[in-house]
């Protein structure tokens, strides 16, 4: 009698892996401390996450520790402005004629009046000049004056930044092209052809208030000086190559806007003298007005592109509306916003020094940032203003159709990274969170010249962002209902 094979007959039921329960999947998730250690960020890491509907705190690590928010601060600035100004508020830039107008000729001065619009560009000034001409203005007997409105003038947002970085422009009541000038160069024989202009997609007016000189030296790449009322730049010849371009910050935005408006006015036959700054608003007749987009649109774009100038201007304008007194500095205006955060939202740790988050001395705890966003989601509808945050794989490629839907504001400084916002889970659960990381000791060692691209900065930032996503993915499993 022969032996029967072990599996001569198929079993009555095929063998299947045992389905893992939801509880088991939750239990095998790495805990937060393990994820933080793996990121190897040194410095401090803090986070807080809560259930959006109930406000119940789900997890926290260093939640009460004040850390730099970087551009995450803009989410609170947006709500500060919304509450003070309203979603339909519009900035206005105006042209005024003094002394009356006779047969199209302004008998006194022509005044370009800034209204704090951070989004004014060369296209807008072209429209304003056209409207002025359409109103019948053909000439000006007096001078061409610039009033920058009831706003402080600041040479830059953060004095600790390198001179040439475009994200740290001057702040003024009259701004143009985010207070940046376009520098372009191309090799022309043994030398370089250079242009400085106020370009947009449709206009490229040349400017003379910002000048560039090519100098034979190894370092620094750029230098800046205020020479004769102009922005005087130099660049190291060896850094230019065959050609290229970049945006440089403008330190005299009133004169910058004035020169560009002068160009457009001349195109309509109106010859203006050189722009001259004045310190007070004169009496006269408004002959042309340009309005910005509604504030809610401006804030949506600010949170998407993280424009520092926009944050500072909407913050200053909100403070002006709340106090009816022009703030003298960003720090003074930021303190008004801090007071609003404490009184309106109970954010006791909120201590910002500006509205954009560019200043490294700003502080807020993850717990307060999370709590503030939750309240502002309920009161002012902040969530639709926040951009969608893409989840990525190990190669930093976007994962299409990721099960977690994240809307958040990012924030990045050298060796500082933040993320705060909302996570929608597949089961309908909504979380609100804030994550901050900062290696302040390493940041403090940077020289001013190292701050544009510090050694190790990019790798540190990638690890911080990887940690942020790992925490969010953990929460998406552990806190699902």
Coordinates of C-alpha atoms in Angstrom, one line a residue:
X1 CA 0.0 0.0 0.0
X2 CA 1.5 3.3 -1.1
X3 CA 1.8 6.3 1.1
X4 CA -0.7 9.1 0.5
X5 CA 0.8 12.5 -0.4
X6 CA 0.5 15.1 2.4
X7 CA -1.7 17.4 0.3
X8 CA -3.1 14.8 -2.1
X9 CA -6.5 16.4 -1.6
X10 CA -7.2 20.2 -1.4
X11 CA -8.4 21.4 2.0
X12 CA -12.0 22.3 2.3
X13 CA -11.1 26.1 2.6
X14 CA -8.1 27.8 1.1
X15 CA -5.6 29.3 3.6
X16 CA -5.7 33.1 3.9
X17 CA -3.7 35.6 5.9
X18 CA -5.6 36.7 9.0
X19 CA -6.9 40.2 8.5
X20 CA -5.3 42.6 10.9
X21 CA -7.6 44.6 13.1
X22 CA -7.7 48.4 13.2
X23 CA -6.5 48.2 16.7
X24 CA -3.5 46.1 15.7
X25 CA -2.6 48.6 12.9
X26 CA -2.8 51.4 15.4
X27 CA -0.5 49.6 17.9
X28 CA 2.3 49.0 15.4
X29 CA 2.6 52.7 14.4
X30 CA 5.9 54.2 15.6
X31 CA 5.4 56.6 18.5
X32 CA 6.2 60.3 18.2
X33 CA 9.4 60.1 20.2
X34 CA 10.8 57.4 17.8
X35 CA 10.0 59.6 14.8
X36 CA 11.6 62.7 16.4
X37 CA 14.7 60.8 17.2
X38 CA 14.9 59.4 13.7
X39 CA 14.7 62.9 12.2
X40 CA 18.0 63.8 14.0
X41 CA 17.2 67.6 14.0
X42 CA 19.0 68.4 17.3
X43 CA 17.5 71.5 18.8
X44 CA 13.8 71.5 19.8
X45 CA 10.8 69.8 18.3
X46 CA 7.3 70.5 19.5
X47 CA 3.8 69.6 18.3
X48 CA 0.2 69.5 19.4
X49 CA -2.7 67.8 17.6
X50 CA -6.4 67.9 18.6
X51 CA -9.8 66.7 17.3
X52 CA -11.2 69.6 15.4
X53 CA -14.9 68.9 16.3
X54 CA -14.4 68.5 20.1
X55 CA -11.2 70.3 20.7
X56 CA -9.9 67.4 22.7
X57 CA -6.1 67.2 22.8
X58 CA -4.9 64.0 21.3
X59 CA -1.1 64.2 21.4
X60 CA 1.5 66.8 22.4
X61 CA 5.2 67.0 22.7
X62 CA 6.8 70.2 24.1
X63 CA 3.4 71.7 23.4
X64 CA 3.9 74.6 25.8
X65 CA 7.4 75.6 24.6
X66 CA 7.6 78.8 22.6
X67 CA 9.3 78.3 19.3
X68 CA 9.8 80.4 16.1
X69 CA 6.8 80.0 13.8
X70 CA 8.5 81.3 10.7
X71 CA 5.9 81.8 7.9
X72 CA 3.3 79.8 9.8
X73 CA 2.8 83.2 11.6
X74 CA 1.1 84.4 8.4
X75 CA -2.0 82.3 9.2
X76 CA -2.6 84.3 12.3
X77 CA -1.8 87.6 10.5
X78 CA -4.4 86.7 7.9
X79 CA -7.1 86.3 10.5
X80 CA -6.0 89.5 12.4
X81 CA -6.5 91.4 9.1
X82 CA -9.8 89.7 8.3
X83 CA -11.3 90.6 11.7
X84 CA -10.1 94.2 11.6
X85 CA -10.7 95.0 8.0
X86 CA -13.3 92.5 6.7
X87 CA -13.0 90.2 3.7
X88 CA -14.1 92.8 1.2
X89 CA -11.6 95.5 2.1
X90 CA -9.7 97.0 -0.8
X91 CA -6.5 99.0 -0.8
X92 CA -6.5 102.2 -2.9
X93 CA -3.7 104.0 -4.7
X94 CA -4.6 107.4 -5.9
X95 CA -3.5 110.4 -8.0
X96 CA -4.2 113.9 -6.6
X97 CA -4.1 117.3 -8.3
X98 CA -3.5 120.3 -6.1
X99 CA -4.2 123.9 -7.0
X100 CA -7.0 123.0 -9.3
X101 CA -7.1 122.0 -13.0
X102 CA -7.5 124.5 -15.8
X103 CA -7.8 123.2 -19.4
X104 CA -6.2 119.9 -18.4
X105 CA -3.2 121.4 -16.6
X106 CA -2.7 120.9 -12.9
X107 CA -2.0 124.3 -11.4
X108 CA -0.2 122.9 -8.4
X109 CA 1.5 119.5 -7.8
X110 CA 0.6 116.1 -8.9
X111 CA 0.6 113.6 -6.0
X112 CA 0.9 109.9 -6.2
X113 CA -0.7 108.6 -2.9
X114 CA 0.1 105.2 -1.5
X115 CA -2.6 103.3 0.3
X116 CA -0.6 100.4 1.6
X117 CA -1.4 98.1 -1.3
X118 CA 1.2 95.2 -1.2
X119 CA 0.0 93.9 -4.6
X120 CA 0.4 97.0 -6.7
X121 CA 2.5 96.2 -9.8
X122 CA 3.6 98.0 -12.9
X123 CA 0.5 97.0 -14.7
X124 CA -1.5 98.7 -12.0
X125 CA 0.5 101.9 -12.4
X126 CA -0.1 101.8 -16.1
X127 CA -3.8 101.6 -15.5
X128 CA -3.6 104.4 -13.0
X129 CA -1.8 106.6 -15.5
X130 CA -4.3 105.8 -18.2
X131 CA -7.2 106.7 -15.9
X132 CA -5.4 110.0 -15.0
X133 CA -5.2 110.9 -18.7
X134 CA -8.8 109.8 -19.3
X135 CA -9.8 112.3 -16.5
X136 CA -8.4 115.0 -18.8
X137 CA -5.0 115.7 -17.2
X138 CA -2.6 116.8 -19.9
X139 CA 0.1 118.7 -17.9
X140 CA 1.4 119.7 -14.5
X141 CA 2.7 123.2 -13.6
X142 CA 4.2 122.2 -10.3
X143 CA 6.2 119.2 -9.1
X144 CA 5.6 115.4 -8.9
X145 CA 5.2 114.4 -5.3
X146 CA 5.0 111.0 -3.5
X147 CA 3.1 110.5 -0.3
X148 CA 3.5 107.0 1.1
X149 CA 0.5 107.1 3.3
X150 CA 0.2 106.8 7.1
X151 CA 2.6 103.9 7.3
X152 CA 6.2 103.6 8.6
X153 CA 9.1 103.4 6.2
X154 CA 11.5 100.5 6.9
X155 CA 14.6 99.7 4.9
X156 CA 13.9 96.0 5.3
X157 CA 11.6 93.6 7.3
X158 CA 14.5 91.9 9.2
X159 CA 17.8 93.7 9.5
X160 CA 19.6 90.4 10.1
X161 CA 19.1 89.2 6.5
X162 CA 21.7 89.6 3.6
X163 CA 21.3 92.8 1.6
X164 CA 20.4 91.1 -1.7
X165 CA 17.7 88.7 -0.8
X166 CA 14.4 89.5 -2.5
X167 CA 12.2 88.2 0.4
X168 CA 13.4 91.1 2.7
X169 CA 12.4 94.3 0.9
X170 CA 11.7 97.7 2.2
X171 CA 8.3 98.4 3.8
X172 CA 6.3 101.5 2.8
X173 CA 2.8 102.8 2.2
X174 CA 3.6 102.9 -1.5
X175 CA 4.9 99.6 -2.8
X176 CA 5.6 98.2 -6.3
X177 CA 6.2 94.7 -7.6
X178 CA 6.6 93.5 -4.0
X179 CA 9.4 96.0 -3.7
X180 CA 11.7 94.1 -6.0
X181 CA 13.6 95.2 -9.1
X182 CA 14.5 92.8 -11.9
X183 CA 18.3 92.6 -12.6
X184 CA 19.2 90.9 -15.8
X185 CA 22.7 90.4 -17.4
X186 CA 24.2 88.8 -20.5
X187 CA 27.7 88.5 -21.8
X188 CA 28.6 91.0 -24.4
X189 CA 32.1 90.5 -25.6
X190 CA 34.5 91.0 -22.7
X191 CA 31.8 92.9 -20.7
X192 CA 28.2 92.5 -19.7
X193 CA 25.0 94.1 -20.9
X194 CA 22.9 94.9 -17.8
X195 CA 19.3 96.0 -17.3
X196 CA 17.3 97.0 -14.2
X197 CA 13.6 97.2 -14.7
X198 CA 10.2 97.0 -13.1
X199 CA 8.8 94.2 -15.3
X200 CA 5.6 92.4 -15.3
X201 CA 4.1 90.1 -17.9
X202 CA 3.1 93.0 -20.1
X203 CA 5.4 95.9 -19.2
X204 CA 9.1 96.3 -18.7
X205 CA 9.8 100.0 -17.7
X206 CA 13.5 100.7 -17.1
X207 CA 14.5 102.3 -13.9
X208 CA 17.4 104.4 -12.9
X209 CA 16.8 104.6 -9.1
X210 CA 18.5 101.2 -8.8
X211 CA 21.9 100.8 -10.5
X212 CA 24.2 97.9 -10.9
X213 CA 28.0 97.8 -11.4
X214 CA 30.1 94.8 -12.3
X215 CA 33.2 94.6 -10.2
X216 CA 36.2 92.2 -10.4
X217 CA 36.4 90.5 -7.0
X218 CA 36.0 87.1 -5.5
X219 CA 33.6 88.0 -2.7
X220 CA 31.1 89.2 -1.7
X221 CA 28.8 88.4 -4.6
X222 CA 26.7 91.5 -4.0
X223 CA 27.1 94.8 -2.2
X224 CA 24.5 97.5 -1.5
X225 CA 24.9 101.2 -0.7
X226 CA 22.6 104.2 -0.6
X227 CA 24.3 106.7 -2.9
X228 CA 22.7 110.0 -3.9
X229 CA 19.2 108.8 -3.1
X230 CA 19.6 105.7 -5.2
X231 CA 19.9 101.9 -4.6
X232 CA 23.5 101.4 -5.7
X233 CA 24.5 97.7 -6.2
X234 CA 27.6 95.9 -7.3
X235 CA 28.1 92.3 -8.3
X236 CA 31.2 90.2 -8.5
X237 CA 32.1 89.6 -12.2
X238 CA 33.0 85.9 -11.6
X239 CA 29.5 85.1 -10.3
X240 CA 27.7 86.1 -13.5
X241 CA 28.7 83.4 -16.1
X242 CA 27.2 83.9 -19.5
X243 CA 23.9 85.4 -18.4
X244 CA 21.0 85.3 -16.0
X245 CA 18.6 87.3 -13.9
X246 CA 17.3 87.7 -10.4
X247 CA 15.0 89.9 -8.3
X248 CA 16.7 92.3 -5.9
X249 CA 15.0 94.1 -3.1
X250 CA 14.1 97.8 -3.5
X251 CA 15.1 100.0 -0.5
X252 CA 13.3 103.2 -1.8
X253 CA 9.9 101.9 -3.0
X254 CA 8.3 105.3 -3.1
X255 CA 10.8 106.6 -5.6
X256 CA 10.7 103.3 -7.5
X257 CA 6.9 103.6 -7.9
X258 CA 7.3 107.3 -8.8
X259 CA 9.8 106.7 -11.5
X260 CA 7.6 103.9 -13.1
X261 CA 4.5 106.1 -12.9
X262 CA 6.5 108.9 -14.5
X263 CA 7.2 106.6 -17.5
X264 CA 3.6 105.6 -17.9
X265 CA 2.4 109.2 -17.6
X266 CA 4.8 110.3 -20.4
X267 CA 3.3 107.6 -22.6
X268 CA 0.0 109.5 -22.3
X269 CA 1.7 112.8 -23.0
X270 CA 1.9 114.0 -19.4
X271 CA 5.4 115.1 -18.6
X272 CA 6.2 114.9 -14.9
X273 CA 9.3 116.1 -13.0
X274 CA 11.4 113.8 -10.8
X275 CA 9.5 112.2 -8.0
X276 CA 9.9 113.8 -4.6
X277 CA 8.8 112.3 -1.2
X278 CA 6.6 114.4 1.1
X279 CA 5.7 113.7 4.7
X280 CA 2.1 114.8 4.8
X281 CA -1.0 114.4 2.7
X282 CA -1.9 117.7 1.0
X283 CA -5.4 119.0 0.1
X284 CA -6.5 118.4 -3.5
X285 CA -8.7 116.7 -6.0
X286 CA -8.5 113.0 -6.6
X287 CA -8.3 112.4 -10.3
X288 CA -7.6 108.7 -10.5
X289 CA -8.0 105.7 -8.1
X290 CA -6.8 102.1 -8.4
X291 CA -8.3 99.5 -6.1
X292 CA -6.7 96.2 -5.1
X293 CA -8.5 92.8 -5.2
X294 CA -10.6 92.1 -2.1
X295 CA -8.7 91.3 1.1
X296 CA -9.8 87.7 1.2
X297 CA -8.2 87.1 -2.3
X298 CA -5.0 88.9 -1.2
X299 CA -4.8 86.7 1.9
X300 CA -5.4 83.5 0.0
X301 CA -2.5 84.4 -2.4
X302 CA -0.3 85.5 0.5
X303 CA -0.8 82.1 2.2
X304 CA -0.1 80.3 -1.0
X305 CA 3.0 82.2 -2.0
X306 CA 4.1 83.2 1.5
X307 CA 4.9 86.8 0.4
X308 CA 6.5 88.6 3.4
X309 CA 5.6 92.1 2.2
X310 CA 1.9 91.3 1.9
X311 CA 1.9 89.9 5.5
X312 CA 3.6 93.1 6.8
X313 CA 1.2 95.4 4.9
X314 CA -2.0 93.7 5.9
X315 CA -0.8 93.5 9.5
X316 CA 0.1 97.2 9.6
X317 CA -3.2 98.1 8.0
X318 CA -5.1 96.0 10.5
X319 CA -3.3 97.7 13.4
X320 CA -4.0 101.1 11.9
X321 CA -7.7 100.3 11.6
X322 CA -7.9 98.9 15.2
X323 CA -6.0 101.7 16.9
X324 CA -6.5 104.6 14.5
X325 CA -2.9 105.5 15.1
X326 CA -0.1 104.8 12.6
X327 CA 2.3 102.2 14.1
X328 CA 5.9 103.4 14.1
X329 CA 7.5 100.0 13.5
X330 CA 6.7 96.4 12.7
X331 CA 7.4 95.4 16.3
X332 CA 4.9 97.9 17.6
X333 CA 2.3 96.7 15.2
X334 CA 3.1 93.0 16.0
X335 CA 2.6 93.8 19.7
X336 CA -1.0 94.9 18.8
X337 CA -1.5 91.6 17.1
X338 CA -0.1 89.8 20.1
X339 CA -2.6 91.6 22.3
X340 CA -5.4 90.6 19.9
X341 CA -4.2 87.0 20.1
X342 CA -4.2 87.0 23.9
X343 CA -7.5 88.8 24.3
X344 CA -9.5 87.2 21.5
X345 CA -8.0 83.7 21.3
X346 CA -6.3 83.2 24.7
X347 CA -2.9 82.7 23.1
X348 CA -0.7 83.5 26.1
X349 CA 2.6 82.5 24.4
X350 CA 2.1 84.6 21.3
X351 CA 5.1 87.0 21.0
X352 CA 5.7 88.0 17.4
X353 CA 8.1 90.7 16.3
X354 CA 6.5 91.2 12.9
X355 CA 3.6 89.9 10.8
X356 CA 5.4 87.7 8.3
X357 CA 7.4 85.4 10.6
X358 CA 10.7 86.5 9.1
X359 CA 12.1 87.8 12.3
X360 CA 13.8 85.0 14.2
X361 CA 12.8 86.4 17.6
X362 CA 9.1 85.6 17.2
X363 CA 7.7 82.9 19.4
X364 CA 4.5 80.9 19.9
X365 CA 3.9 77.4 21.4
X366 CA 2.5 74.6 19.3
X367 CA -0.4 74.3 21.7
X368 CA -1.4 78.0 21.2
X369 CA -0.9 77.9 17.4
X370 CA -3.1 74.8 17.2
X371 CA -5.7 76.3 19.5
X372 CA -5.7 79.5 17.5
X373 CA -6.2 77.8 14.2
X374 CA -9.1 75.8 15.6
X375 CA -10.9 78.9 16.9
X376 CA -10.2 80.8 13.7
X377 CA -11.6 77.8 11.6
X378 CA -14.8 78.2 13.5
X379 CA -15.0 82.0 13.6
X380 CA -13.4 83.2 10.3
X381 CA -13.2 80.2 8.0
X382 CA -9.4 80.1 7.8
X383 CA -9.2 76.6 6.4
X384 CA -10.2 77.4 2.8
X385 CA -7.5 80.1 2.7
X386 CA -4.8 77.5 3.4
X387 CA -3.2 75.7 0.5
X388 CA -3.3 72.0 0.0
X389 CA -0.2 70.3 1.5
X390 CA 1.1 67.6 -0.8
X391 CA 2.2 64.3 0.8
X392 CA 5.4 62.8 -0.6
X393 CA 7.2 59.5 -0.9
X394 CA 10.8 58.8 0.2
X395 CA 12.1 60.4 -2.9
X396 CA 10.1 63.6 -2.2
X397 CA 7.7 62.9 -5.1
X398 CA 4.1 63.9 -4.6
X399 CA 1.8 61.0 -3.8
X400 CA -1.3 61.3 -5.9
X401 CA -4.6 60.4 -4.2
X402 CA -3.1 60.1 -0.7
X403 CA -5.8 59.2 1.8
X404 CA -5.1 62.1 4.0
X405 CA -6.2 65.6 2.9
X406 CA -4.0 68.3 4.5
X407 CA -4.5 72.0 4.3
X408 CA -1.7 73.9 6.1
X409 CA 0.7 76.8 6.2
X410 CA 4.4 76.0 6.0
X411 CA 7.2 78.0 7.5
X412 CA 10.9 77.9 6.8
X413 CA 14.0 79.8 8.1
X414 CA 17.5 78.5 8.3
X415 CA 17.3 75.5 10.7
X416 CA 13.7 76.4 11.5
X417 CA 10.7 74.6 10.1
X418 CA 7.0 74.8 10.9
X419 CA 3.7 73.4 9.7
X420 CA 0.2 74.0 11.0
X421 CA -3.2 73.4 9.7
X422 CA -5.9 70.7 9.3
X423 CA -6.0 67.0 8.3
X424 CA -9.1 65.3 7.0
X425 CA -9.1 61.5 7.5
X426 CA -11.0 59.1 5.2
X427 CA -13.5 58.3 7.9
X428 CA -14.5 62.0 8.3
X429 CA -12.4 62.8 11.3
X430 CA -10.8 66.2 11.1
X431 CA -7.6 67.0 13.1
X432 CA -6.0 70.4 13.8
X433 CA -2.3 70.5 14.5
X434 CA 0.9 72.6 14.7
X435 CA 4.5 71.3 14.4
X436 CA 7.6 73.4 15.0
X437 CA 11.3 72.4 14.9
X438 CA 14.3 74.7 15.5
X439 CA 18.0 74.2 15.9
X440 CA 18.6 77.7 17.3
X441 CA 22.1 77.1 18.4
X442 CA 23.2 76.1 14.9
X443 CA 21.2 79.1 13.5
X444 CA 22.9 81.5 15.8
X445 CA 26.4 80.5 14.5
X446 CA 25.6 81.6 10.9
X447 CA 27.2 84.8 9.7
X448 CA 25.0 87.2 7.7
X449 CA 26.7 86.1 4.5
X450 CA 25.9 82.4 5.2
X451 CA 22.2 83.0 5.6
X452 CA 21.1 82.6 2.0
X453 CA 22.4 79.0 1.6
X454 CA 24.0 77.7 4.8
X455 CA 25.9 74.4 4.7
X456 CA 23.6 71.6 5.8
X457 CA 20.5 73.8 5.7
X458 CA 18.8 72.1 2.9
X459 CA 19.3 68.6 4.3
X460 CA 18.1 69.7 7.7
X461 CA 15.0 71.1 6.1
X462 CA 14.2 67.9 4.3
X463 CA 14.5 65.9 7.5
X464 CA 12.2 68.4 9.2
X465 CA 9.6 68.0 6.5
X466 CA 9.9 64.3 6.5
X467 CA 9.2 64.3 10.3
X468 CA 6.2 66.5 9.7
X469 CA 4.7 64.1 7.2
X470 CA 5.5 61.1 9.4
X471 CA 3.7 62.6 12.4
X472 CA 0.7 63.4 10.2
X473 CA 0.6 59.9 8.8
X474 CA 0.8 58.5 12.4
X475 CA -2.1 60.6 13.5
X476 CA -4.1 59.6 10.4
X477 CA -4.0 56.0 11.6
X478 CA -3.9 56.3 15.4
X479 CA -6.6 58.9 15.7
X480 CA -9.0 57.5 13.1
X481 CA -12.4 56.7 14.6

